[in-house]
Short mmCIF file of C-alpha atoms in Angstrom, two decimals:
data_model
loop_
_atom_site.label_atom_id
_atom_site.label_comp_id
_atom_site.label_asym_id
_atom_site.label_seq_id
_atom_site.Cartn_x
_atom_site.Cartn_y
_atom_site.Cartn_z
CA MET A 28 0.07 -0.19 -0.05
CA LEU A 29 0.83 3.18 -0.78
CA GLU A 30 1.74 6.19 2.38
CA LEU A 31 -0.27 9.02 2.46
CA LEU A 32 2.80 11.17 1.60
CA ALA A 33 3.40 8.54 -1.15
CA LEU A 34 0.47 10.07 -3.44
CA GLU A 35 1.04 13.66 -5.92
CA PRO A 36 -2.19 16.16 -6.86
CA GLU A 37 -4.27 15.29 -10.08
CA CYS A 38 -3.52 12.05 -9.82
CA PHE A 39 -5.71 8.90 -10.44
CA TYR A 40 -5.27 5.22 -7.65
CA TRP A 41 -6.52 2.34 -7.81
CA ALA A 42 -7.88 3.04 -3.76
CA ARG A 43 -10.28 1.23 -1.85
CA ARG A 44 -12.70 2.71 0.44
CA ARG A 45 -10.92 1.55 4.55
CA GLU A 46 -13.63 0.66 6.29
CA THR A 47 -15.96 -1.20 3.91
CA GLY A 48 -13.08 -3.07 3.03
CA GLY A 49 -15.40 -2.75 -0.56
CA ALA A 50 -14.01 -2.83 -4.69
CA TRP A 51 -10.74 -2.11 -5.79
CA GLU A 52 -11.91 1.32 -7.42
CA VAL A 53 -10.32 4.23 -9.81
CA VAL A 54 -10.08 7.31 -7.87
CA GLN A 55 -8.23 10.70 -8.19
CA VAL A 56 -6.71 13.23 -5.99
CA SER A 57 -7.84 16.37 -5.83
CA THR A 58 -7.28 20.37 -5.10
CA VAL A 59 -10.63 21.28 -5.53
CA PHE A 60 -10.89 22.97 -1.96
CA GLY A 61 -6.94 23.92 -2.65
CA ALA A 62 -3.40 23.28 -3.54
CA GLY A 63 -2.51 22.46 0.18
CA ARG A 64 -1.70 19.00 0.96
CA ASP A 65 -4.43 19.67 4.26
CA TYR A 66 -7.18 20.32 1.35
CA TRP A 67 -6.25 17.06 -1.01
CA THR A 68 -9.25 15.04 -0.98
CA VAL A 69 -10.52 11.66 -3.14
CA ALA A 70 -12.25 11.86 -6.08
CA ARG A 71 -14.11 9.11 -7.39
CA THR A 72 -14.90 8.46 -10.92
CA GLY A 73 -18.01 9.42 -12.68
CA SER A 74 -18.69 10.91 -9.19
CA ASP A 75 -18.93 14.88 -7.85
CA VAL A 76 -18.40 13.63 -4.42
CA HIS A 77 -15.71 14.11 -2.11
CA HIS A 78 -13.64 11.93 0.33
CA MET A 79 -11.42 12.63 3.03
CA MET A 80 -8.24 11.31 2.68
CA ASP A 81 -7.73 9.37 5.54
CA ASP A 82 -10.75 7.88 4.48
CA TYR A 83 -9.36 5.48 1.29
CA GLU A 84 -5.73 2.58 1.15
CA PHE A 85 -3.71 3.34 -2.20
CA LEU A 86 -2.66 0.12 -3.86
CA VAL A 87 -1.06 1.77 -6.28
CA ARG A 88 -0.58 4.89 -9.04
CA ILE A 89 -1.99 5.19 -12.39
CA THR A 90 0.47 6.09 -15.16
CA LEU A 91 -0.21 6.72 -19.52
CA PRO A 92 0.80 4.04 -20.97
CA GLU A 93 5.10 4.40 -22.63
CA ALA A 94 4.45 2.83 -26.17
CA ASP A 95 2.48 6.44 -28.47
CA ILE A 96 -1.51 5.72 -28.40
CA ILE A 97 -2.33 5.79 -32.14
CA SER A 98 -5.45 6.77 -33.15
CA LEU A 99 -8.75 4.51 -34.26
CA SER A 100 -8.07 5.37 -38.09
CA GLN A 101 -4.54 4.51 -37.57
CA ALA A 102 -4.73 1.49 -35.49
CA ALA A 103 -7.50 0.42 -38.36
CA GLU A 104 -4.53 0.69 -41.99
#
């Protein structure tokens, strides 16, 4: 698991709620309430509801693929 101090703002992570031990989901570390770490919240994808950082445990950061992403028209060729 990642420590809260290892997280970066506006990045996406696989995470789950601590209290429910629920399913892993994609969340974003949000700075909507301020850029300082004390104001960061967790935004669940597909929702405008924000949660406290301590309510979640974070597994891994989601990064973009290293390979170039091609368009659908390029893929069809």
